[in-house]
mmCIF file of C-alpha atoms in Angstrom:
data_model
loop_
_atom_site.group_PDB
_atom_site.id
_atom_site.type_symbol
_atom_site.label_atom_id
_atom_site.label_comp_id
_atom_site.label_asym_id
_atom_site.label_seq_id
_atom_site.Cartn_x
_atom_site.Cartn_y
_atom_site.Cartn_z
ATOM 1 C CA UNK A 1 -25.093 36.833 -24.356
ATOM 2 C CA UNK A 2 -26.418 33.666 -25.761
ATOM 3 C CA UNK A 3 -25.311 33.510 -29.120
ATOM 4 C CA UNK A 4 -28.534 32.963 -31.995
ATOM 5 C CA UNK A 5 -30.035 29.510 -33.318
ATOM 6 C CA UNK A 6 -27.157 27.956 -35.975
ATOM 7 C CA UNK A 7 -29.175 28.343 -38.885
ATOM 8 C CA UNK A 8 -29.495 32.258 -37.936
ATOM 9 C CA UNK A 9 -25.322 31.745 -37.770
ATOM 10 C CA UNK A 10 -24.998 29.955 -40.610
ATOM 11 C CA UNK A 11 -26.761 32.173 -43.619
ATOM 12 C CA UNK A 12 -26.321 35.372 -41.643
ATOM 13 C CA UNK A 13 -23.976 35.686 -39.192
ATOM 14 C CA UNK A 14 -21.749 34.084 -41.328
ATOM 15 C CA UNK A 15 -21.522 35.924 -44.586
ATOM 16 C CA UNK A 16 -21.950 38.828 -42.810
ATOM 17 C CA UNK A 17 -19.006 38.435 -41.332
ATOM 18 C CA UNK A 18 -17.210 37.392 -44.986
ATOM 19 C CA UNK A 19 -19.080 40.407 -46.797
ATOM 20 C CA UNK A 20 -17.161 42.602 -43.777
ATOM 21 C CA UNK A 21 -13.879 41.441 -44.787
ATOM 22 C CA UNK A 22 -14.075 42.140 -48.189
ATOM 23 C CA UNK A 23 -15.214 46.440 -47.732
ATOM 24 C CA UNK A 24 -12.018 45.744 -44.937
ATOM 25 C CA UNK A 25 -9.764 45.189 -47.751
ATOM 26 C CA UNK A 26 -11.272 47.851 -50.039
ATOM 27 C CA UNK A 27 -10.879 50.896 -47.033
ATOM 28 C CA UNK A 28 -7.802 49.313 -45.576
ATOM 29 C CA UNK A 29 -5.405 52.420 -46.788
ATOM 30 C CA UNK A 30 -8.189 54.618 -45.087
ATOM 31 C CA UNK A 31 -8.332 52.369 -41.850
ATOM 32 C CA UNK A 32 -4.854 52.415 -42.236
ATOM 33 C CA UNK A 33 -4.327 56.452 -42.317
ATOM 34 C CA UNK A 34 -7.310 56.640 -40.015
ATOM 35 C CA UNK A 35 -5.581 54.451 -37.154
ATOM 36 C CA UNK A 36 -2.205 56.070 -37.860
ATOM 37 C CA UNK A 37 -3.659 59.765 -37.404
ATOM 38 C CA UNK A 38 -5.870 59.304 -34.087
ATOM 39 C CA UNK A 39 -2.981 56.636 -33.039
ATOM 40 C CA UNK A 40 -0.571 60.716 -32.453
ATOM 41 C CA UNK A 41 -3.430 62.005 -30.054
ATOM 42 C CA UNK A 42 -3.770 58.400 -27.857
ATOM 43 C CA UNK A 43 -1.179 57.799 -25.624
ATOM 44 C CA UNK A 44 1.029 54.987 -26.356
ATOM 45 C CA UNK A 45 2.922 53.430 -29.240
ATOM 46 C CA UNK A 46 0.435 53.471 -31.950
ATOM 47 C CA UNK A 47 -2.070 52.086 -29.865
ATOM 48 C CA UNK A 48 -5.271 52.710 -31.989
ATOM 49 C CA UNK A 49 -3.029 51.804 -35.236
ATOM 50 C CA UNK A 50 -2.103 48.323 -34.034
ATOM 51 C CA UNK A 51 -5.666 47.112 -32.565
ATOM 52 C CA UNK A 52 -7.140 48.159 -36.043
ATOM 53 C CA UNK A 53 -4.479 46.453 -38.046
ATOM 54 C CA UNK A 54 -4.572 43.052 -35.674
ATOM 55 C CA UNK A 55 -8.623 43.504 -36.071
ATOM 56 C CA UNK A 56 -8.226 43.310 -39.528
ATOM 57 C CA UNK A 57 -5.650 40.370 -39.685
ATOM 58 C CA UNK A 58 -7.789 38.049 -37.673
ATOM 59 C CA UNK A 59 -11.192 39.215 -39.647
ATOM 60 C CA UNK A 60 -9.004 38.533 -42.169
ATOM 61 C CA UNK A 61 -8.041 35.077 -41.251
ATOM 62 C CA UNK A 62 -11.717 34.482 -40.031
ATOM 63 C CA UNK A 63 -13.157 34.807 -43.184
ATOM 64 C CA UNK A 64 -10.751 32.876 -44.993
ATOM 65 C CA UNK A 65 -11.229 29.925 -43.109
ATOM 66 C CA UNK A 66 -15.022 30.398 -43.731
ATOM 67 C CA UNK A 67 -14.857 30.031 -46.900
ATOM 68 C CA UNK A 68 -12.375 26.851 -46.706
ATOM 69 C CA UNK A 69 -14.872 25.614 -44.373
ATOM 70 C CA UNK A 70 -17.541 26.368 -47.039
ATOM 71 C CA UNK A 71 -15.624 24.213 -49.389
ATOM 72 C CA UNK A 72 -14.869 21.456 -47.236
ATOM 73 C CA UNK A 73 -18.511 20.916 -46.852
ATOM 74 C CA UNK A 74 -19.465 21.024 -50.489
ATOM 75 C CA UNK A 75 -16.725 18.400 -51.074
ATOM 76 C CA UNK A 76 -17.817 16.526 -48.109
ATOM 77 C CA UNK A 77 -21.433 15.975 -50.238
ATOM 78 C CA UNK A 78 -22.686 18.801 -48.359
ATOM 79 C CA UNK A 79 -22.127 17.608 -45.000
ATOM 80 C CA UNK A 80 -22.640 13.706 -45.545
ATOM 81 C CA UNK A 81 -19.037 12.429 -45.432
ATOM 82 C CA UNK A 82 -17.952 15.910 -43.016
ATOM 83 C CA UNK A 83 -16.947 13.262 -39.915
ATOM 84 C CA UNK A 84 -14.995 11.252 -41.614
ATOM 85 C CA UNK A 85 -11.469 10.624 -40.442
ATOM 86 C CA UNK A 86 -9.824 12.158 -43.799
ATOM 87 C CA UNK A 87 -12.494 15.012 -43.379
ATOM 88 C CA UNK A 88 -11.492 15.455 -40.001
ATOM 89 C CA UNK A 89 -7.912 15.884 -40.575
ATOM 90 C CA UNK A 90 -8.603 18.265 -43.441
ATOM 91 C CA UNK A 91 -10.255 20.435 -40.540
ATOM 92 C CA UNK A 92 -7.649 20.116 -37.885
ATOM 93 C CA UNK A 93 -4.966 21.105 -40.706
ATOM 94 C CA UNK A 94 -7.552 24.348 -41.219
ATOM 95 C CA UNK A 95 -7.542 24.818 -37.464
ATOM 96 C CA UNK A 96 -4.083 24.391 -36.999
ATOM 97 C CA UNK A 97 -2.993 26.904 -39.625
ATOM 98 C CA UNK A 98 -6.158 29.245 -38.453
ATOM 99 C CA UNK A 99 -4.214 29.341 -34.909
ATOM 100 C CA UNK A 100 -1.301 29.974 -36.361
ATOM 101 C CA UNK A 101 -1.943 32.669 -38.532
ATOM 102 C CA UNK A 102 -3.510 34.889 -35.201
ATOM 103 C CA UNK A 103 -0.581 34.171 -33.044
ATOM 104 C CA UNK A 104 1.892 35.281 -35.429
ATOM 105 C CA UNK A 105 -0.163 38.247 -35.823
ATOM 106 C CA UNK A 106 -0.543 39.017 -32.205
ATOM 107 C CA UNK A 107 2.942 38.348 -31.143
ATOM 108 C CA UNK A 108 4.234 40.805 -34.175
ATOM 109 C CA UNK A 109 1.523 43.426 -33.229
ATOM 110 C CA UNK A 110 1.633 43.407 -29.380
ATOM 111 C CA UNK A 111 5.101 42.771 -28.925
ATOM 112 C CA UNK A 112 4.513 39.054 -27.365
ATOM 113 C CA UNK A 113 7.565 36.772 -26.777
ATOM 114 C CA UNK A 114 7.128 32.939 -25.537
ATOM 115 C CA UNK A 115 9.956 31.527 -23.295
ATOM 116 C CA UNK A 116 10.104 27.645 -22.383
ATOM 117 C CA UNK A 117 11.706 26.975 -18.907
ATOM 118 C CA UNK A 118 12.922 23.058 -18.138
ATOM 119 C CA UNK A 119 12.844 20.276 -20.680
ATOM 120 C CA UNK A 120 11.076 19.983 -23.416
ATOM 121 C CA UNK A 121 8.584 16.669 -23.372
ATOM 122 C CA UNK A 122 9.960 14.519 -25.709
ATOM 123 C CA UNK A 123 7.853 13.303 -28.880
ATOM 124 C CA UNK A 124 8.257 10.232 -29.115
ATOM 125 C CA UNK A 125 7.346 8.171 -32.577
ATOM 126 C CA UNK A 126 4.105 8.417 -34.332
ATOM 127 C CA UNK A 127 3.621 4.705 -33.159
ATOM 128 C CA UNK A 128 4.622 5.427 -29.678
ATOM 129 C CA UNK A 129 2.554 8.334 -29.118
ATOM 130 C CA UNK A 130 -0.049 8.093 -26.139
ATOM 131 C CA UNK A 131 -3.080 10.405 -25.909
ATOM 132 C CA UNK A 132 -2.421 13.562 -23.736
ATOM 133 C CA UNK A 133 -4.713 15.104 -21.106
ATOM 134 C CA UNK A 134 -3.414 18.494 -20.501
ATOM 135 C CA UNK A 135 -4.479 20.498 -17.489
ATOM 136 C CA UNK A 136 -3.202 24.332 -17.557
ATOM 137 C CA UNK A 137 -3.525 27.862 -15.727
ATOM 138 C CA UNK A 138 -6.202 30.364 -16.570
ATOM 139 C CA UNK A 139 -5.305 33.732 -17.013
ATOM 140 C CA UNK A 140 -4.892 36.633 -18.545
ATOM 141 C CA UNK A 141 -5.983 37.136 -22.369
ATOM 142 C CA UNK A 142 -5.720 34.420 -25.189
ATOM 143 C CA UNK A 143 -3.372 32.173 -23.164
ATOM 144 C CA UNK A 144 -6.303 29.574 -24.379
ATOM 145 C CA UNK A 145 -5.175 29.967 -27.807
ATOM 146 C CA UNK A 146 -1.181 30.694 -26.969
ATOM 147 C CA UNK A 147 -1.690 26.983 -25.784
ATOM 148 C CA UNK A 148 -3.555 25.816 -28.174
ATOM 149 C CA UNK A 149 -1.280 26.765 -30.988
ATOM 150 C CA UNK A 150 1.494 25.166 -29.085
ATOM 151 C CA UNK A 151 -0.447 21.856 -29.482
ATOM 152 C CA UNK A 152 -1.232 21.861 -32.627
ATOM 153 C CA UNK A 153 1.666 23.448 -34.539
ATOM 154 C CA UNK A 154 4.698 22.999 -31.998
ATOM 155 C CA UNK A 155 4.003 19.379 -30.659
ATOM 156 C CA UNK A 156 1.755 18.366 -33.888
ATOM 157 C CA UNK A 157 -1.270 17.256 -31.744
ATOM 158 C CA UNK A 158 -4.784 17.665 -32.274
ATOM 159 C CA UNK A 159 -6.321 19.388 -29.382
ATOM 160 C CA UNK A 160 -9.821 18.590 -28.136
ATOM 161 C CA UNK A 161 -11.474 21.121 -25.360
ATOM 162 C CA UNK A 162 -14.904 22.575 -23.891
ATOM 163 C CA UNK A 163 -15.373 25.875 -24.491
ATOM 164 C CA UNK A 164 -18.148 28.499 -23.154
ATOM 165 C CA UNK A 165 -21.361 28.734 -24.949
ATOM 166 C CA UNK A 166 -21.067 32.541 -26.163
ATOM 167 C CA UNK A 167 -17.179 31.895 -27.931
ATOM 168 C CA UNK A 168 -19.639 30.612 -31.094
ATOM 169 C CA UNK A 169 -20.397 34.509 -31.574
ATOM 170 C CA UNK A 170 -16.735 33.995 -33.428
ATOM 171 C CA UNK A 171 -17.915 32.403 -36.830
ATOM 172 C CA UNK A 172 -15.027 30.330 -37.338
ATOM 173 C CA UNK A 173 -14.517 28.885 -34.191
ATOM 174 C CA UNK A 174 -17.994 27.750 -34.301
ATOM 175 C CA UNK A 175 -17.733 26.258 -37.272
ATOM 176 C CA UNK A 176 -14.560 23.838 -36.630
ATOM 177 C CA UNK A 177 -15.202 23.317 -34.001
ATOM 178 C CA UNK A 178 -18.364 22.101 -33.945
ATOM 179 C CA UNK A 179 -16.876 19.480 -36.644
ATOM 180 C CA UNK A 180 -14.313 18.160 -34.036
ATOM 181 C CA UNK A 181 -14.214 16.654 -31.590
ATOM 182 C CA UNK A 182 -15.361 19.581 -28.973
ATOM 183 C CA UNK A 183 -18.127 21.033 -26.697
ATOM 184 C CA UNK A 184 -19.643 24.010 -26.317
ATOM 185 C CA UNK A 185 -21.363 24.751 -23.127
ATOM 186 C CA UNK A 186 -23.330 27.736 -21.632
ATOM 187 C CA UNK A 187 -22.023 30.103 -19.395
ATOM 188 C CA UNK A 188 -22.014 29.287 -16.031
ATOM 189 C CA UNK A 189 -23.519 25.385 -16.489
ATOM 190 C CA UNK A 190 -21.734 22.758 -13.837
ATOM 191 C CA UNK A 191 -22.725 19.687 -12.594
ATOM 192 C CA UNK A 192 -23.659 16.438 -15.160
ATOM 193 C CA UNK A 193 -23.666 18.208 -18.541
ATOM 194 C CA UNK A 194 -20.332 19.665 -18.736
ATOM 195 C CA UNK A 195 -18.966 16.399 -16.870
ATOM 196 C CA UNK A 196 -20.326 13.867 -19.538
ATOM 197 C CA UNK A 197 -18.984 16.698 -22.330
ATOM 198 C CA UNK A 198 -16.069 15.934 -20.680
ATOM 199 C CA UNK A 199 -16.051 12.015 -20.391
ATOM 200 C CA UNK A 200 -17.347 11.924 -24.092
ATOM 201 C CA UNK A 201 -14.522 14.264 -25.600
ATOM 202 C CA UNK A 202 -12.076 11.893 -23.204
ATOM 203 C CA UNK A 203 -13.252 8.585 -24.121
ATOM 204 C CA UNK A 204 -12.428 9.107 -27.661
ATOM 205 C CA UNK A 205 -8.729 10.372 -26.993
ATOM 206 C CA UNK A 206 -6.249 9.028 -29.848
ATOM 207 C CA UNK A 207 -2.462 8.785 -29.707
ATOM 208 C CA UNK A 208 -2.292 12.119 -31.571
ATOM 209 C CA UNK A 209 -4.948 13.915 -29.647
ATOM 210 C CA UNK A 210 -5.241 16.399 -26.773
ATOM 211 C CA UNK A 211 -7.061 17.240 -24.442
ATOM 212 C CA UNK A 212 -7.290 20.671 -22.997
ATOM 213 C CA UNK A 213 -8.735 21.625 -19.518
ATOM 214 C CA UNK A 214 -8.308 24.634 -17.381
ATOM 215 C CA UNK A 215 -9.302 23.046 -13.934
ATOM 216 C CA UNK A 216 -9.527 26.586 -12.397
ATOM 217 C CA UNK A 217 -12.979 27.326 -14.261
ATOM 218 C CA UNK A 218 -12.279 30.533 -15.473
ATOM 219 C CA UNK A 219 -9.775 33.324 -15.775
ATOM 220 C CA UNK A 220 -7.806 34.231 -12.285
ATOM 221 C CA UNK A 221 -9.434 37.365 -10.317
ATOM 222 C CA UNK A 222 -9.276 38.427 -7.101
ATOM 223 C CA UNK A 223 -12.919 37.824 -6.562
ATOM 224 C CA UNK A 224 -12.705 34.468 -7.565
ATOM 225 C CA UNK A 225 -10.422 33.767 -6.045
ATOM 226 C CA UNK A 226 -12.061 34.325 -2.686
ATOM 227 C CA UNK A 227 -15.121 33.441 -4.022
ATOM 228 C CA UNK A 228 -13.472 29.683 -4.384
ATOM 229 C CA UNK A 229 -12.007 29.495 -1.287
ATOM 230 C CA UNK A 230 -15.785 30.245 0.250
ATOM 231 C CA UNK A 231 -17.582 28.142 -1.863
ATOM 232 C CA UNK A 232 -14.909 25.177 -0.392
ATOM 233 C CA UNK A 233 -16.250 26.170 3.262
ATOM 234 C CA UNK A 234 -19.617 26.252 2.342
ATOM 235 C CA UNK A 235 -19.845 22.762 0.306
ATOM 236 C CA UNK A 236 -17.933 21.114 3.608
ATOM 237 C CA UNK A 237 -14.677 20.948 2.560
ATOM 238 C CA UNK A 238 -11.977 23.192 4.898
ATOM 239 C CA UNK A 239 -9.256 21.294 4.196
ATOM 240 C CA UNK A 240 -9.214 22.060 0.523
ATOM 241 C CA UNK A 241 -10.284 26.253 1.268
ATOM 242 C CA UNK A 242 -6.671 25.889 4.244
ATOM 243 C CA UNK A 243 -4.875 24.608 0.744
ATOM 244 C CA UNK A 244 -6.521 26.920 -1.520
ATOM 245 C CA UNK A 245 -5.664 29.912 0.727
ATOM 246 C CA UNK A 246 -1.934 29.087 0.587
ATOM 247 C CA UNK A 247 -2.277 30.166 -3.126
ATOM 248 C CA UNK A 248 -1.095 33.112 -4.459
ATOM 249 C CA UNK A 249 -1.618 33.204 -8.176
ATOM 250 C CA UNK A 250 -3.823 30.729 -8.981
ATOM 251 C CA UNK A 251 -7.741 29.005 -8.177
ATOM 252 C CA UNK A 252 -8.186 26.454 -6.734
ATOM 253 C CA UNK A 253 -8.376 23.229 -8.623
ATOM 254 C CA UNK A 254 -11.606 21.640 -9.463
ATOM 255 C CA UNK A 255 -11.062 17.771 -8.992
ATOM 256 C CA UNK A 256 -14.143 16.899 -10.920
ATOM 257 C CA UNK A 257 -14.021 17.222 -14.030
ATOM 258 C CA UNK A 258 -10.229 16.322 -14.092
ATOM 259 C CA UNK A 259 -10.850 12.803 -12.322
ATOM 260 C CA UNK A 260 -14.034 12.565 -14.795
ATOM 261 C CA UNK A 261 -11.416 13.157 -18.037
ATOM 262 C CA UNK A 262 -8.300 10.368 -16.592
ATOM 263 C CA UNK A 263 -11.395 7.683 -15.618
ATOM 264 C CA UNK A 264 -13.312 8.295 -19.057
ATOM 265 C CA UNK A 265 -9.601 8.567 -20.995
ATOM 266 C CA UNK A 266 -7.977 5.582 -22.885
ATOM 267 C CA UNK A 267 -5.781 3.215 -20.282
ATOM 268 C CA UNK A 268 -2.697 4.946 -21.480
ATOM 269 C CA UNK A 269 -2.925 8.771 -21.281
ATOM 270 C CA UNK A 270 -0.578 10.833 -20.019
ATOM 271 C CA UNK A 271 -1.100 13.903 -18.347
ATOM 272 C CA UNK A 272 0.502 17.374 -19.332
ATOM 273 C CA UNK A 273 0.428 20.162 -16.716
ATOM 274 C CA UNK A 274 0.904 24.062 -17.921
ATOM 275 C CA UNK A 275 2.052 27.068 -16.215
ATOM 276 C CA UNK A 276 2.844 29.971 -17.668
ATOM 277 C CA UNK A 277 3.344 33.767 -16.166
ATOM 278 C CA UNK A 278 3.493 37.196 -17.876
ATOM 279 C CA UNK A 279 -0.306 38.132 -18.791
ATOM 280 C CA UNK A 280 -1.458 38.270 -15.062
ATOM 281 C CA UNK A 281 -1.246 41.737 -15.693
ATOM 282 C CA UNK A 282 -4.107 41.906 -18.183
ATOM 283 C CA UNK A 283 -7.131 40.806 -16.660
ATOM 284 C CA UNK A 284 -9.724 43.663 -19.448
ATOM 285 C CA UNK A 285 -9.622 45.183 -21.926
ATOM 286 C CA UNK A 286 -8.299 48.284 -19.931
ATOM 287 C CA UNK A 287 -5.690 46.642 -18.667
ATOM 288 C CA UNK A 288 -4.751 45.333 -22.520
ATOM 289 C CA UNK A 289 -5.223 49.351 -23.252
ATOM 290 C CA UNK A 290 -2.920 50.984 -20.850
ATOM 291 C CA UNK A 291 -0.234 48.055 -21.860
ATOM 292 C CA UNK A 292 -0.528 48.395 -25.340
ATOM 293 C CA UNK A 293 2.662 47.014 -26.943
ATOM 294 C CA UNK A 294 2.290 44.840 -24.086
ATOM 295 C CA UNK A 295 6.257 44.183 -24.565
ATOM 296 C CA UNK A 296 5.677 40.897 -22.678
ATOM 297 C CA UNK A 297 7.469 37.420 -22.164
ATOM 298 C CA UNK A 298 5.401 35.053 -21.325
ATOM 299 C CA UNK A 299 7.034 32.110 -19.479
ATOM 300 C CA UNK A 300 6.276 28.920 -19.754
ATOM 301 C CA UNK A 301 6.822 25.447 -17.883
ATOM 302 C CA UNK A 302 5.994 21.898 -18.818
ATOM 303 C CA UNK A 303 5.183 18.727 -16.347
ATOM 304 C CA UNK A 304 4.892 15.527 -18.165
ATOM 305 C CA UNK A 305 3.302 12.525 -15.812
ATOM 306 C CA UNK A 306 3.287 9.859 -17.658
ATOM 307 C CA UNK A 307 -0.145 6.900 -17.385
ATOM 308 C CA UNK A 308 2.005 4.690 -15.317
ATOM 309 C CA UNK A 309 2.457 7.613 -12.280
ATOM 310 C CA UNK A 310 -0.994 8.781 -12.567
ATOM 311 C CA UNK A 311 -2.440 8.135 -8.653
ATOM 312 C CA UNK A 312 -5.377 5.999 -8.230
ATOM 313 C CA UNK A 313 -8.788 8.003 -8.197
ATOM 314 C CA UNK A 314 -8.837 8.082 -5.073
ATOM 315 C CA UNK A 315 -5.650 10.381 -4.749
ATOM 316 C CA UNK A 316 -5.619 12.338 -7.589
ATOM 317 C CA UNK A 317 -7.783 15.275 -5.450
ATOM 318 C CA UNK A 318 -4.724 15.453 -3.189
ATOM 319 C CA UNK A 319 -2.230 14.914 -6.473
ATOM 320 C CA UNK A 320 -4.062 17.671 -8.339
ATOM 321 C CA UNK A 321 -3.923 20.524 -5.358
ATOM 322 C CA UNK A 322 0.188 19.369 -5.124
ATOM 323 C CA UNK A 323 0.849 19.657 -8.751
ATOM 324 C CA UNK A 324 -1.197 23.314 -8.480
ATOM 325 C CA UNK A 325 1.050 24.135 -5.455
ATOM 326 C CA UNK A 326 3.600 23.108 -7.055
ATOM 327 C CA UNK A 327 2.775 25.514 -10.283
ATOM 328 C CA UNK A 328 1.405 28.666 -7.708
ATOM 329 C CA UNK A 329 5.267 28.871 -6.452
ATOM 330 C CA UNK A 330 6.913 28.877 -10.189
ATOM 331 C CA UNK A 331 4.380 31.276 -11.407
ATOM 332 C CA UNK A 332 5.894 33.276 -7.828
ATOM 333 C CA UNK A 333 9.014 32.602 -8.878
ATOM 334 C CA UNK A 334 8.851 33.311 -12.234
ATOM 335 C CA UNK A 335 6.939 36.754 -12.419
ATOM 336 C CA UNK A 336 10.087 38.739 -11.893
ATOM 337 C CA UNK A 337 12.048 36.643 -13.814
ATOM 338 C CA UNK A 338 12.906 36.054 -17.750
ATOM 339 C CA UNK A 339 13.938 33.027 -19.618
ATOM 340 C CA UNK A 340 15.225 31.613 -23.001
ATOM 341 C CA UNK A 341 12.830 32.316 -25.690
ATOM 342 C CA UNK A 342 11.539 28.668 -27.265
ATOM 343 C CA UNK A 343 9.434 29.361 -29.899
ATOM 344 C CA UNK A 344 9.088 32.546 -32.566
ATOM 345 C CA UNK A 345 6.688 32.327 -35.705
ATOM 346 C CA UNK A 346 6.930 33.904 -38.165
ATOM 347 C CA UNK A 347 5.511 37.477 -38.081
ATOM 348 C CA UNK A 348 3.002 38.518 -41.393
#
């Protein structure tokens, strides 16, 4: 569903969403008793208990940023000084702390552990930094913002990305990012809109910034999957659907808007590749409902290629499907497997 016009989103959808929190707060010891008494007749560990108290934390942390947001644009002069670059930092420092706050939450509530396999990328100094493309797997729920909370609090960078139309139902989200240095598209656009989103966002890349693209499209499915590897057959090209068929966990790779992001990207970027397995298991919200604690350890594996190994255009097709075979058989690997864990916020 299309979400409404942004002046509908801005005076109502907005403090709607605000005026929620606060009767939240007022009933929480009866949402609280509530969730704990139907939580004995659901099966599970508290199941109804913990979705109602991580609703409430991230409504929580929704409407709090709202109202920063609110304030950041009074201060601004109502909007006139909102892109500047000290603006702008005030907003990732919002959006940083915003992701935060509702990983914490989720990993306390859901029982969600993050382990780091292989080295970690070295940081180099401020003055060294390069601007980062990252490319990552698709799949299962909120790995999106698992990663981007890696970005911005773990490696301090300020991630850009392109996000699907219908995500500005979420007030906040809308907000930011529609301040930064982002896109939203609609559902199921391709072709030259998304791909000059794409070469704008990347053609403005600073040393501190990055970029964030899942070259798979979408979520992993079965259907897509297969879906992919017929769409390859039908647009001509059988020698991508004989490499895409040798997958196992992952889509197939779309080149374009990848080769679009390095071409449109400052001289120097380097490129960040991201795997990660442990949420495969949770492709809906039924899946999320059965697993509830999901009692999960999500691993995760970094590939740093730095500008100067980047392949010409012309081979970064080819490079791309390598570096996704190359991910497919650690996320095989991997699935059965546990590792160190690398990172632990702190829980509410």
């Amino acid at each position: 569903m299309r979400p409404p016009p942004k002046v509908m989103r801005r005076t109502l959808v907005d403090p709607a969403l605000v005026a929620g929190v606060v009767l939240a707060v007022v009933t929480l010891p009866v949402l609280a008793i509530g969730g704990a008494f139907f939580s004995r007749y659901v099966p599970g560990r508290w199941r109804i208990l913990r979705i109602t108290w991580f609703l409430f934390l991230y409504l929580l942390v929704e409407a709090a940023s709202l109202v920063a947001l609110f304030v950041l644009w009074i201060v601004s002069g109502f909007g006139w000084k909102i892109h500047t670059p000290a603006f702008e930092r005030a907003h990732y420092r919002l959006f940083a702390w915003m992701l935060r706050r509702v990983v914490a939450s989720a990993k306390f509530t859901f029982k969600l552990t993050l382990a780091r396999e292989g080295p970690r990328p070295r940081t180099v100094g401020r003055e060294e930094r390069r601007p980062a493309i990252v490319l990552s797997r698709h799949a299962g729920p909120g790995d999106s913002m698992l990663l981007m909370d890696a970005l911005a609090n773990n490696f301090q960078r300020r991630p850009r990305i392109v996000l699907k139309e219908f995500l500005q139902w979420d007030p906040a989200v809308d907000v930011i990012l529609n301040r930064l240095p982002s896109a939203f598209v609609p559902s199921g656009q391709k072709g030259a809109p998304v791909i000059e989103a794409i070469k704008s966002i990347a053609a403005g890349l600073g040393p501190d910034d990055a970029f964030v693209i899942f070259p798979e499209g979408g979520n992993y499915s079965e259907r897509r999957y297969h879906r992919s590897i017929e769409k390859l057959r039908e647009i001509g090209r059988p020698d991508l659907a004989e490499r895409a068929a040798e997958l196992k966990n992952t889509l197939p790779p779309r080149a374009t808007g990848v080769k679009a992001a390095l071409a449109a990207a400052p001289g120097k970027s380097d490129v960040f590749f991201v795997g990660h397995a442990g949420l495969e298991a949770f492709v809906g919200f039924g899946d999320i409902w059965r697993g509830m604690p999901m009692d999960t350890k999500v691993a995760v594996r970094i590939w740093h290629v730095p500008a100067e190994h980047i392949p010409p255009p012309e081979e970064q097709e080819s490079w791309l499907y390598d570096m996704w075979a190359e991910i497919d058989a650690w996320i095989s690997d991997r699935l059965e497997d546990t590792a160190e864990p690398f990172d632990d916020h702190h829980a509410y």
